[in-house]
mmCIF file of C-alpha atoms in Angstrom:
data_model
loop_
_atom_site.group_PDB
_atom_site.id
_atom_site.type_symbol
_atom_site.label_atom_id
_atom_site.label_comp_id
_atom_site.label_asym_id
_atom_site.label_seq_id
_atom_site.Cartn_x
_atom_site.Cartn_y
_atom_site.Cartn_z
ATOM 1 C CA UNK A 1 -64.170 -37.953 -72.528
ATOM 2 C CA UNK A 2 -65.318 -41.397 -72.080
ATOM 3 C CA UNK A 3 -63.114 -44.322 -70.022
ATOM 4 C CA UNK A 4 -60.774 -45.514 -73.132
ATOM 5 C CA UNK A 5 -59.477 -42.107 -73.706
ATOM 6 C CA UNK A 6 -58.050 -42.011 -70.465
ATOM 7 C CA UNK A 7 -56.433 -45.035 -71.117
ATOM 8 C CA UNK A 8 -55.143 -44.381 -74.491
ATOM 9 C CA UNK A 9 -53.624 -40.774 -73.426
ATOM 10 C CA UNK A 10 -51.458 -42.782 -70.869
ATOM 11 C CA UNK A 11 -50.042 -44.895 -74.257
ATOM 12 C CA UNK A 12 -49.656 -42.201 -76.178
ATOM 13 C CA UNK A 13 -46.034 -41.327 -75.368
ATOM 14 C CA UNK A 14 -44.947 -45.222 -75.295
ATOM 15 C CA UNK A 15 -47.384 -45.240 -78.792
ATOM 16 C CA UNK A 16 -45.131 -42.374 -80.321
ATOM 17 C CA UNK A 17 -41.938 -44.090 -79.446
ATOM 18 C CA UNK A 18 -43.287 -47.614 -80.863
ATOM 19 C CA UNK A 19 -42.703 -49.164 -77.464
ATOM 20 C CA UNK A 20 -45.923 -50.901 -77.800
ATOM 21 C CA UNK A 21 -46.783 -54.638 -79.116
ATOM 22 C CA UNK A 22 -48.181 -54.331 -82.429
ATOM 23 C CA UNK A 23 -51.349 -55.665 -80.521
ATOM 24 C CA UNK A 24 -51.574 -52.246 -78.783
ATOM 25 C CA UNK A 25 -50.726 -50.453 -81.467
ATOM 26 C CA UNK A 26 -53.821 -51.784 -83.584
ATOM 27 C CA UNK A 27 -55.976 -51.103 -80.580
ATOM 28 C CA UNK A 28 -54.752 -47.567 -80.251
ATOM 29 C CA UNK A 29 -54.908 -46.851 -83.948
ATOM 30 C CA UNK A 30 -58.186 -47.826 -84.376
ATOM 31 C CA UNK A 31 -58.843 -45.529 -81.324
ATOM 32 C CA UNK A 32 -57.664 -42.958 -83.029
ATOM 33 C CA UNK A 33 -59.206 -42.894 -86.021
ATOM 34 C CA UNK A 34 -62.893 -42.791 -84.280
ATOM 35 C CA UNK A 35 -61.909 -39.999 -81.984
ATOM 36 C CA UNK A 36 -61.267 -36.353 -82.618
ATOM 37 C CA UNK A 37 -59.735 -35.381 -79.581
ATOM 38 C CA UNK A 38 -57.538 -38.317 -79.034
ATOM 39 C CA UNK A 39 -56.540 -37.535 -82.124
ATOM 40 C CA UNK A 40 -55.951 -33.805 -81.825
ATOM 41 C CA UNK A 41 -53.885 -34.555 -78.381
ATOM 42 C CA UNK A 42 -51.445 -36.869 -80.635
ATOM 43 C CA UNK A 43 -50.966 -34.680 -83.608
ATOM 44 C CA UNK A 44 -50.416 -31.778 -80.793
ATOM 45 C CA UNK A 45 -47.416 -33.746 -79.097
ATOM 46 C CA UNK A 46 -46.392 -34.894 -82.438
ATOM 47 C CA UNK A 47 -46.226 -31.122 -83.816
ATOM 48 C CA UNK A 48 -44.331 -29.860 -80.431
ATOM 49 C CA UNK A 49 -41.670 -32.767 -79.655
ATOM 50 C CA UNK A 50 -39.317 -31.786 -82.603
ATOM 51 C CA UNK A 51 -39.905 -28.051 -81.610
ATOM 52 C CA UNK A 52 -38.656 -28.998 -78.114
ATOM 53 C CA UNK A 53 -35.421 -29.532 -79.360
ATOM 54 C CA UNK A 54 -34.464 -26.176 -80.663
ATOM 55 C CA UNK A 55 -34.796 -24.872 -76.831
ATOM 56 C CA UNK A 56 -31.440 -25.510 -76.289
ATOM 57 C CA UNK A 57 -29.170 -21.972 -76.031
ATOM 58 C CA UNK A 58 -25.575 -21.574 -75.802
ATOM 59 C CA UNK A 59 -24.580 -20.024 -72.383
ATOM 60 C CA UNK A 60 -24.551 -16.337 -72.630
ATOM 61 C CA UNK A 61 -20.759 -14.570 -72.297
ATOM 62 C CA UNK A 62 -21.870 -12.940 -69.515
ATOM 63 C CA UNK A 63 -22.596 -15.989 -67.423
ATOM 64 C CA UNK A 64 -19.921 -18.250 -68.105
ATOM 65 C CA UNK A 65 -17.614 -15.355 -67.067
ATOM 66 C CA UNK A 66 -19.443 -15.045 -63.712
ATOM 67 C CA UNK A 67 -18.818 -18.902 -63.705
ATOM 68 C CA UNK A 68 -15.346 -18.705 -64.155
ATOM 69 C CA UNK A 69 -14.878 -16.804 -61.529
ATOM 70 C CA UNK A 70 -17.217 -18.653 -58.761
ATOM 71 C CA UNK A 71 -13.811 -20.949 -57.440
ATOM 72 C CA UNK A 72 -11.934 -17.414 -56.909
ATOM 73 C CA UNK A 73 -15.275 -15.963 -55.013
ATOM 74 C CA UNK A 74 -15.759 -19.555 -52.902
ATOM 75 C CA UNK A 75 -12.306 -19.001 -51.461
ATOM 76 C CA UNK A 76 -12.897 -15.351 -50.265
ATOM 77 C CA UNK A 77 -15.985 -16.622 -48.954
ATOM 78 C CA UNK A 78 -13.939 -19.411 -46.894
ATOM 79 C CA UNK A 79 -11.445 -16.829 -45.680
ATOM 80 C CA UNK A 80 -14.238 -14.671 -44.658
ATOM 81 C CA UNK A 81 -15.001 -17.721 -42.927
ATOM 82 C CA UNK A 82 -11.688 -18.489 -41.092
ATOM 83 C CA UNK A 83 -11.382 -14.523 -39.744
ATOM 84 C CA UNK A 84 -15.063 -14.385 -38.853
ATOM 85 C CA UNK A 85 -15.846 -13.030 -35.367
ATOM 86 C CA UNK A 86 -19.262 -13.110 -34.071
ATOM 87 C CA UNK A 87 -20.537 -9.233 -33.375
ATOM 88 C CA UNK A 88 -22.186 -10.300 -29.815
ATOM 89 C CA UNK A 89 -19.144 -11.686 -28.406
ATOM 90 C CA UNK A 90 -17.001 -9.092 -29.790
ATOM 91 C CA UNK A 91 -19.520 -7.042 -28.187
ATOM 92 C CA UNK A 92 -19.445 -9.162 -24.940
ATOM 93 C CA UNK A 93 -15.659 -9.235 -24.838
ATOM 94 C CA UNK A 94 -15.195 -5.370 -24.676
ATOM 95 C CA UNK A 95 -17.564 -4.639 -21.988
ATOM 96 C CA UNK A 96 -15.944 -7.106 -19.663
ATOM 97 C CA UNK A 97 -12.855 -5.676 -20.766
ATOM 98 C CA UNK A 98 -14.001 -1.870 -19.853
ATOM 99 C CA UNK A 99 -15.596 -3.120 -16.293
ATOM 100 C CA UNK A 100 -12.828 -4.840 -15.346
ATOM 101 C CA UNK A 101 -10.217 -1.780 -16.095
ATOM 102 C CA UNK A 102 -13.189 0.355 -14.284
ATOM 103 C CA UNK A 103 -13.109 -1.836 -11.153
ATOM 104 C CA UNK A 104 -9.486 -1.777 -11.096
ATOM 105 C CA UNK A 105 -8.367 1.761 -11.525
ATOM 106 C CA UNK A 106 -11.465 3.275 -9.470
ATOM 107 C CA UNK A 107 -12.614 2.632 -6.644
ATOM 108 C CA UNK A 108 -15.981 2.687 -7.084
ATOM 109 C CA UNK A 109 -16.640 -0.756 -5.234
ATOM 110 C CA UNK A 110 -13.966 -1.211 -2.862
ATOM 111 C CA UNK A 111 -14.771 -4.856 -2.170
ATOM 112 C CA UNK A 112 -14.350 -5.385 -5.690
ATOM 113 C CA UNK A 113 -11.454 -3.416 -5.924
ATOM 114 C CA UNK A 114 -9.978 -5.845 -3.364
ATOM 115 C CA UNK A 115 -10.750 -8.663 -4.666
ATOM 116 C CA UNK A 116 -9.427 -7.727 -8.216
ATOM 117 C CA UNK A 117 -5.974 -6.309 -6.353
ATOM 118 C CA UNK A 118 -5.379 -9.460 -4.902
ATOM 119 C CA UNK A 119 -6.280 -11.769 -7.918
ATOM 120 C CA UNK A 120 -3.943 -9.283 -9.767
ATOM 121 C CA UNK A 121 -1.342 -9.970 -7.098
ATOM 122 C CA UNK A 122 -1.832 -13.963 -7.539
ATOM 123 C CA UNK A 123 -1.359 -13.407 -10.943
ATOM 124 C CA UNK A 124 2.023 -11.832 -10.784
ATOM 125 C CA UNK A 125 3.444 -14.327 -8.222
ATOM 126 C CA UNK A 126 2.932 -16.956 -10.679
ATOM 127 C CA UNK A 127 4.515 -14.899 -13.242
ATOM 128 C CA UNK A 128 7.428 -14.477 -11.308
ATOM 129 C CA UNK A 129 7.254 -18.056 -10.288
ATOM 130 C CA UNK A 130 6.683 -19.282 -13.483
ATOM 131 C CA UNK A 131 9.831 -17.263 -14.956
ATOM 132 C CA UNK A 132 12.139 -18.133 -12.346
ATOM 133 C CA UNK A 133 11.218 -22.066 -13.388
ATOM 134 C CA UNK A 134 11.900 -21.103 -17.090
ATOM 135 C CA UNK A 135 15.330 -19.615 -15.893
ATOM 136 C CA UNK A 136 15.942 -22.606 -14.518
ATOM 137 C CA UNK A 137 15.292 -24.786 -16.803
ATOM 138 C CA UNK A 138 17.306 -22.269 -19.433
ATOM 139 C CA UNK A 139 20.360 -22.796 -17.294
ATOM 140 C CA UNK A 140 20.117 -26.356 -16.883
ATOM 141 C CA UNK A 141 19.531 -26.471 -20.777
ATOM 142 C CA UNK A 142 22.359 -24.119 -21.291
ATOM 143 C CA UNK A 143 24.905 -26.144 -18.991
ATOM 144 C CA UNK A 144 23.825 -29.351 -20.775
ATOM 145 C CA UNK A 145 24.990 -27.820 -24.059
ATOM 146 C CA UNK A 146 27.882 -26.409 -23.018
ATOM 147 C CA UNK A 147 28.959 -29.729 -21.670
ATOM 148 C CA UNK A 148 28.368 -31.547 -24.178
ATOM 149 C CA UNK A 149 30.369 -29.424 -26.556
ATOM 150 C CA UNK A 150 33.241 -28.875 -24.388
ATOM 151 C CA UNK A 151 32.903 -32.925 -24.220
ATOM 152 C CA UNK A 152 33.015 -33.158 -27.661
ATOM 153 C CA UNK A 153 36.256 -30.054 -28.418
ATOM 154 C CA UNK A 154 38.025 -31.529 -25.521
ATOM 155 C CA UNK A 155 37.864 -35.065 -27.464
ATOM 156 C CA UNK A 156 38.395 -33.148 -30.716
ATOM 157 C CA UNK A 157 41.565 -31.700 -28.843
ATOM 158 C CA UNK A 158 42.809 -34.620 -27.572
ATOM 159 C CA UNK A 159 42.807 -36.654 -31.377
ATOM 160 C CA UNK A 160 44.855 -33.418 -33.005
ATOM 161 C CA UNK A 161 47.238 -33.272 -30.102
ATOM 162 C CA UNK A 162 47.764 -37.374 -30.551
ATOM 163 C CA UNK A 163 48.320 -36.960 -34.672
ATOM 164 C CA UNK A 164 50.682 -33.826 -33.471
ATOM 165 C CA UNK A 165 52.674 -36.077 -31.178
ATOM 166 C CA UNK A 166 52.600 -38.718 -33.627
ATOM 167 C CA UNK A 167 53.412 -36.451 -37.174
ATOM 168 C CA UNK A 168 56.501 -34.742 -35.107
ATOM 169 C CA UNK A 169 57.676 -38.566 -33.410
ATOM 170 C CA UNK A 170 58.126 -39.787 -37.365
ATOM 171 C CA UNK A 171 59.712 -36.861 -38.267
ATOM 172 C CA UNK A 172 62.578 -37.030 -35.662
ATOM 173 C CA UNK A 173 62.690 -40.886 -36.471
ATOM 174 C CA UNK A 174 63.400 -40.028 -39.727
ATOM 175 C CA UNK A 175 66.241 -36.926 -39.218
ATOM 176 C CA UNK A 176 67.933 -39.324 -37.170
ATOM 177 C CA UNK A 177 68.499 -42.058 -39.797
ATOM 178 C CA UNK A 178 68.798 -39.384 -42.273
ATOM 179 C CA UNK B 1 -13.367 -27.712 -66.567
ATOM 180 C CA UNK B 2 -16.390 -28.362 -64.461
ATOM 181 C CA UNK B 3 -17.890 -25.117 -66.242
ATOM 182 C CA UNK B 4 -16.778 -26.129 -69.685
ATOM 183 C CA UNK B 5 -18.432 -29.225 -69.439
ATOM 184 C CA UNK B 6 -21.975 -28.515 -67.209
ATOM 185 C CA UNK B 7 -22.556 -24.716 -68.071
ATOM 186 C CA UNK B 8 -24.564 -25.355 -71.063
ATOM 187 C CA UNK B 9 -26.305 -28.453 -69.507
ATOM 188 C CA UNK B 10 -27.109 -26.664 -65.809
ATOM 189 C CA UNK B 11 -28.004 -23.658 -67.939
ATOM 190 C CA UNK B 12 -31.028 -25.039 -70.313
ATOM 191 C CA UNK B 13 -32.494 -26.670 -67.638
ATOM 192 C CA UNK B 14 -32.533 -23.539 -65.443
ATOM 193 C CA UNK B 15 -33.630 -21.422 -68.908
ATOM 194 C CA UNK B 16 -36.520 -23.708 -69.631
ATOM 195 C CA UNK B 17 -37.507 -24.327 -66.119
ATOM 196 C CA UNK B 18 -38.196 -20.299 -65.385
ATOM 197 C CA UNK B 19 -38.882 -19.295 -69.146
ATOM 198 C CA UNK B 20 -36.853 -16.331 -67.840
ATOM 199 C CA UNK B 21 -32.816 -15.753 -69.152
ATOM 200 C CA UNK B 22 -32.252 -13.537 -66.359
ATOM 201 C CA UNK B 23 -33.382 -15.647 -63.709
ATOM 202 C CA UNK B 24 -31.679 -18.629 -65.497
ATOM 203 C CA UNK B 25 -28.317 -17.310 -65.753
ATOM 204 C CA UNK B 26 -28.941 -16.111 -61.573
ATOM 205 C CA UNK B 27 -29.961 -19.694 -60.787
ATOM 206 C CA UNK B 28 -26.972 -21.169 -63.216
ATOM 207 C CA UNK B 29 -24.698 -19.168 -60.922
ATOM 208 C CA UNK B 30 -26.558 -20.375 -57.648
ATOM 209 C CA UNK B 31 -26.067 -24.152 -58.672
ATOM 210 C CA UNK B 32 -22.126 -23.864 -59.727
ATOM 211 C CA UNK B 33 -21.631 -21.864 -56.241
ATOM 212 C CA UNK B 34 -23.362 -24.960 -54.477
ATOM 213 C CA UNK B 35 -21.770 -27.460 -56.499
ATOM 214 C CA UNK B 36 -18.306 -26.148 -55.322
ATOM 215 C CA UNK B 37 -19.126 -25.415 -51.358
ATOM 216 C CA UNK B 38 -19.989 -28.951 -51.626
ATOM 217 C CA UNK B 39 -17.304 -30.512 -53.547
ATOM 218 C CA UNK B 40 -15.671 -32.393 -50.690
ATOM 219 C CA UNK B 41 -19.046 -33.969 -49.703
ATOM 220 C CA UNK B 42 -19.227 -35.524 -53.799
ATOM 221 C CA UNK B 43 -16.337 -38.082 -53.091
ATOM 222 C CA UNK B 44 -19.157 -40.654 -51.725
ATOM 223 C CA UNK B 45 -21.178 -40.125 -54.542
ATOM 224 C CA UNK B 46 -20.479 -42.394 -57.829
ATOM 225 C CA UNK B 47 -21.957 -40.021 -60.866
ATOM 226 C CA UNK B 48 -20.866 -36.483 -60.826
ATOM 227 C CA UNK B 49 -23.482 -36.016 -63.421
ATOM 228 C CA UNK B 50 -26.542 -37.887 -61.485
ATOM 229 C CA UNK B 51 -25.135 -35.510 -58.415
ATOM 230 C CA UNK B 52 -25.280 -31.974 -60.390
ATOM 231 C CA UNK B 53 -28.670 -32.566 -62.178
ATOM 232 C CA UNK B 54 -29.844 -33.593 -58.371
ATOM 233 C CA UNK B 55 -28.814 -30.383 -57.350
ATOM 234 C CA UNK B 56 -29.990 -28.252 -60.545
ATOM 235 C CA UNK B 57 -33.354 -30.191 -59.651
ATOM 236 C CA UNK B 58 -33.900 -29.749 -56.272
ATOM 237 C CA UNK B 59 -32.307 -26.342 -56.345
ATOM 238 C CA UNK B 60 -34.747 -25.146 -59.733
ATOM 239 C CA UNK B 61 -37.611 -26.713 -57.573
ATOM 240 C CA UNK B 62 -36.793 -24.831 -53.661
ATOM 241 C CA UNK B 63 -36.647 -21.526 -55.769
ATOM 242 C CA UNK B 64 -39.945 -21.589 -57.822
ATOM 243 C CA UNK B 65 -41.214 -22.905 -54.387
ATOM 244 C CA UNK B 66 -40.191 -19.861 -52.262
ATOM 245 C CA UNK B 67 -41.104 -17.499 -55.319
ATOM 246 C CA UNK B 68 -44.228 -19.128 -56.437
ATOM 247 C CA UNK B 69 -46.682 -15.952 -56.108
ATOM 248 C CA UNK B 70 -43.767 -13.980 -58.168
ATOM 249 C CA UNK B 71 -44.096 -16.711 -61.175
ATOM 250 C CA UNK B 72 -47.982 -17.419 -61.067
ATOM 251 C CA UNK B 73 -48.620 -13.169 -61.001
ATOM 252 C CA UNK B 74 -46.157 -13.219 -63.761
ATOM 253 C CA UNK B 75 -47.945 -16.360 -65.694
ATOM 254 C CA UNK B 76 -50.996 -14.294 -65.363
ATOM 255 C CA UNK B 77 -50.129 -10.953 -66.393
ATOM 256 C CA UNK B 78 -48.533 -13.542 -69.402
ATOM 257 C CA UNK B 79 -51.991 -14.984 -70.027
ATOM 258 C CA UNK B 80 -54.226 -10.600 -70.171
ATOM 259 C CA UNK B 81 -50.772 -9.423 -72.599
ATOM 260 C CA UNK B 82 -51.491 -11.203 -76.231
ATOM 261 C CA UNK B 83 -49.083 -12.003 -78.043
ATOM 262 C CA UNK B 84 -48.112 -9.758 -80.871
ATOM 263 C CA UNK B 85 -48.681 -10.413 -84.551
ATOM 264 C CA UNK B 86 -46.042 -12.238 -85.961
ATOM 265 C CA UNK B 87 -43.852 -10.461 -88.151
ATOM 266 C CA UNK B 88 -43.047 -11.431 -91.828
ATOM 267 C CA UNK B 89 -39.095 -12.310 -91.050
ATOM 268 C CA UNK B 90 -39.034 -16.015 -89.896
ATOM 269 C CA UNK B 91 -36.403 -16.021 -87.305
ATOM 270 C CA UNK B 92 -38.840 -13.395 -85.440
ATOM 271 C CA UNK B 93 -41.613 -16.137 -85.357
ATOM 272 C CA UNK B 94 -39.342 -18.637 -84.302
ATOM 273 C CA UNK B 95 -38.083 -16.347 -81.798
ATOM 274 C CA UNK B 96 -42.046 -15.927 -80.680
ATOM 275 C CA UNK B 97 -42.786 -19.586 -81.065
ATOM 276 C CA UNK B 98 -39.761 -20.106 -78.676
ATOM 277 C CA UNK B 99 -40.834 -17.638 -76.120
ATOM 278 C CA UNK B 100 -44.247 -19.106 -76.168
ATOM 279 C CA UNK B 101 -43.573 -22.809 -75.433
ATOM 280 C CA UNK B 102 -40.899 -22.078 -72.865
ATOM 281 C CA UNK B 103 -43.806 -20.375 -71.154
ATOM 282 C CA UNK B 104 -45.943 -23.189 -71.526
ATOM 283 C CA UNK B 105 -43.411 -25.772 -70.285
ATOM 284 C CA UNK B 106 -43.326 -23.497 -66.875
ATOM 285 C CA UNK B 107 -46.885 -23.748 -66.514
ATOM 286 C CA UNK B 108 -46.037 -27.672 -65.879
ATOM 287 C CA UNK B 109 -45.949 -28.996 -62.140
ATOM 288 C CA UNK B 110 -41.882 -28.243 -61.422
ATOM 289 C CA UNK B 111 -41.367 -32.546 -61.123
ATOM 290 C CA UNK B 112 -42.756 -33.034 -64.900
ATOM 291 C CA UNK B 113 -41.478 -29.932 -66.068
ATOM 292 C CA UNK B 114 -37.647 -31.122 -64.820
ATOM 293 C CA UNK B 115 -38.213 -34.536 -66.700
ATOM 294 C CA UNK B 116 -39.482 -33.354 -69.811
ATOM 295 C CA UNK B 117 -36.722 -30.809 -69.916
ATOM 296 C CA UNK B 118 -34.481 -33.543 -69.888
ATOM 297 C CA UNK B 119 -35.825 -35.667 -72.304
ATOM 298 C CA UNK B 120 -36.849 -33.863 -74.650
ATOM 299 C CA UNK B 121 -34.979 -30.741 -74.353
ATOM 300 C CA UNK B 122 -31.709 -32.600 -73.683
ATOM 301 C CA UNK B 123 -32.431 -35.611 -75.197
ATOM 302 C CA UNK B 124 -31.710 -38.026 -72.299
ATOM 303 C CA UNK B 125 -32.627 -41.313 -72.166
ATOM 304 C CA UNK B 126 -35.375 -43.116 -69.915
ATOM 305 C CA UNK B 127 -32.718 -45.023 -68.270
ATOM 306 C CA UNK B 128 -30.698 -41.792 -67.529
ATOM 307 C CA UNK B 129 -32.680 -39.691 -66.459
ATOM 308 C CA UNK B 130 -33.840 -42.945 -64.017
ATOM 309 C CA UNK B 131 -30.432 -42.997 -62.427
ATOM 310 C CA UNK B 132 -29.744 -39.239 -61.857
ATOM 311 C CA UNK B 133 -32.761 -39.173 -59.605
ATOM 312 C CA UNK B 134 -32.912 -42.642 -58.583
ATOM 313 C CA UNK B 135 -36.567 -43.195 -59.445
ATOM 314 C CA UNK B 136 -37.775 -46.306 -61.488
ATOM 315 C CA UNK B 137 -37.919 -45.877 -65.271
ATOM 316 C CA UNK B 138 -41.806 -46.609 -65.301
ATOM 317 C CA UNK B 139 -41.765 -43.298 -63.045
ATOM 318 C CA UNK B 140 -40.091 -41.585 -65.681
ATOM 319 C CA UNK B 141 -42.126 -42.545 -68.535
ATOM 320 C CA UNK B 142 -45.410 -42.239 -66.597
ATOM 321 C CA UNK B 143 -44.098 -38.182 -66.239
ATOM 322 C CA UNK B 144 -42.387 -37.865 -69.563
ATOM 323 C CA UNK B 145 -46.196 -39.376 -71.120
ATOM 324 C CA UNK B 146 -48.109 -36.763 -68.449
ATOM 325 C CA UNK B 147 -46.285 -33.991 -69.050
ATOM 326 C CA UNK B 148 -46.391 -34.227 -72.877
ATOM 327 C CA UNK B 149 -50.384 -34.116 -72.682
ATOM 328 C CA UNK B 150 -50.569 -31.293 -70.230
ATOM 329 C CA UNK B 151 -48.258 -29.404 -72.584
ATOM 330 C CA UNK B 152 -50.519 -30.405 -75.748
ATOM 331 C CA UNK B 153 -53.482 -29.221 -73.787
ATOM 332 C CA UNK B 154 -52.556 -25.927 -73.010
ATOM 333 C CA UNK B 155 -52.014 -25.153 -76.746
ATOM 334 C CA UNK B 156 -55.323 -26.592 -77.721
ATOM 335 C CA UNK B 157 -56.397 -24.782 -74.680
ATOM 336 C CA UNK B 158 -55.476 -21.469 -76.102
ATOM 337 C CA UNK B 159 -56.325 -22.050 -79.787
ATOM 338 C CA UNK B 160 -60.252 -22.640 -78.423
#
């Protein structure tokens, strides 16, 4: 294959399409028509390109009902996300879980067994602490609402017993001019 | 929607690409999976279009890259089996024909094979196929013009 073929295969697609000046063209033509295998490689791509075409397929029934139902799949998938709990720490979690009830209830390392009481202990004085503080503040909460709706049924009370006094001061008004 | 309008598209390219329906239709699935995990990521992007081919393309690509031995044993075993006689009925030797340049098209290097499935499979334009993978259109026709001649080659390769 000698130097111009090169160039001319790198024209033949733009050649094909007529994207060339007619200059080209000319040059390429005449090219063409003095060599064989130029001219085989043209009449090739020329015999192919409209066969391309016809290697478009419809999607198969099969597929485009696995399609449809990629959106309802993608959510499981994120779900499965959401609940997802690694194994190891699962795994991690339980053991120190199962020591700690072991160093408890036994007393297989007494200093440990100590220790653990008196964390334990620590633990339940700030419970109690902590719940005698939400009493509190229950109470106070609780006496702040009841004061403020006894303020308000007291009031409440006060404007009926005023229209009372008022209704039954017309009405003897009126028996006495009657 | 989405499927409606990209199945048939997202499908031909993964068809031609592999030469292969089963594979295809796999791969078709693969891309519409990726398409939605990634959905919320899209709003940046401009073309919803340029964005799928992108990921058709580079997904089509990664998986005849991890499976190349798989496709080059099979493009070899392709090359020992000839090709039955044609029968008299015509839609048979279309059918044949058919079979025979897909498998020719995925003897092509997977960046010209992806262009000239586009344009002349799908009948894209230059300029098209130029902005879906932001590369210059002198890129494009450069491919297109490369892998037209590889493809006319191999045919007068294996009439010789």
């Amino acid at each position: 294959m000698i130097h111009k073929c090169k160039e001319i295969e790198s024209l033949l697609s733009a050649y094909l399409e007529n994207e060339l000046s007619p200059e080209e063209s000319v040059k390429i033509a005449q090219h063409l028509a003095s060599c064989p295998h130029c001219l085989n490689l043209k009449e090739k791509i020329e015999e192919i390109l409209p066969k391309l075409s016809d290697l478009q397929e419809e999607v198969p029934f099969f597929l485009k009902n696995r399609l449809f139902n990629i959106p309802e799949i993608s959510e499981k998938k994120k779900f499965a996300k959401i609940i997802y709990f690694p194994k190891w720490l699962a795994a991690a979690v339980g053991t120190i879980i199962l020591f700690l009830n072991l160093f408890y209830f036994t007393n297989i390392f007494p200093s440990v067994n100590r220790e653990m009481h008196s964390v334990v202990g620590s633990i339940e004085t700030f419970v109690v602490q902590t719940g005698g503080w939400f009493e509190k503040i229950k109470e106070s909460k609780d006496l702040l609402l009841f004061t403020f709706f006894n303020k308000k049924t007291s009031e409440s009370k006060d404007e009926k017993m005023n229209s009372d006094f008022n209704l039954n001061k017309g009405l003897t008004k009126g028996g006495k001019n009657g | 929607m989405l499927i409606n309008a990209y199945s048939k598209a997202v499908y031909n390219i993964a068809l031609n690409f592999f030469a292969d329906k089963d594979i295809a239709a796999d791969v078709t699935q693969d891309i519409f999976l990726k398409t939605y995990h990634n959905l919320e990521k899209f709003k940046e992007e401009k073309n919803f279009t340029a964005w799928l081919f992108t990921i058709s393309r580079n997904y089509c690509i990664d998986y005849w890259r991890k499976n190349k031995k798989y496709f080059l044993n099979n493009q070899e075993l392709d090359e020992k089996i000839s090709i039955p006689d044609p029968t008299p009925e015509d839609n048979l030797i279309r059918e044949s024909e058919i079979v025979e340049l897909r498998k020719k098209i995925a003897q092509l290097e997977p960046e010209l094979r992806i262009i000239l499935i586009l344009r002349d499979i799908q009948d894209l334009s230059y300029q098209e196929i130029a902005s879906k993978f932001s590369i210059p259109e002198g890129t494009v026709k450069s491919r297109i013009n490369r892998a037209r001649l590889k493809l006319a080659q191999s045919f007068i390769g294996g009439e010789q």
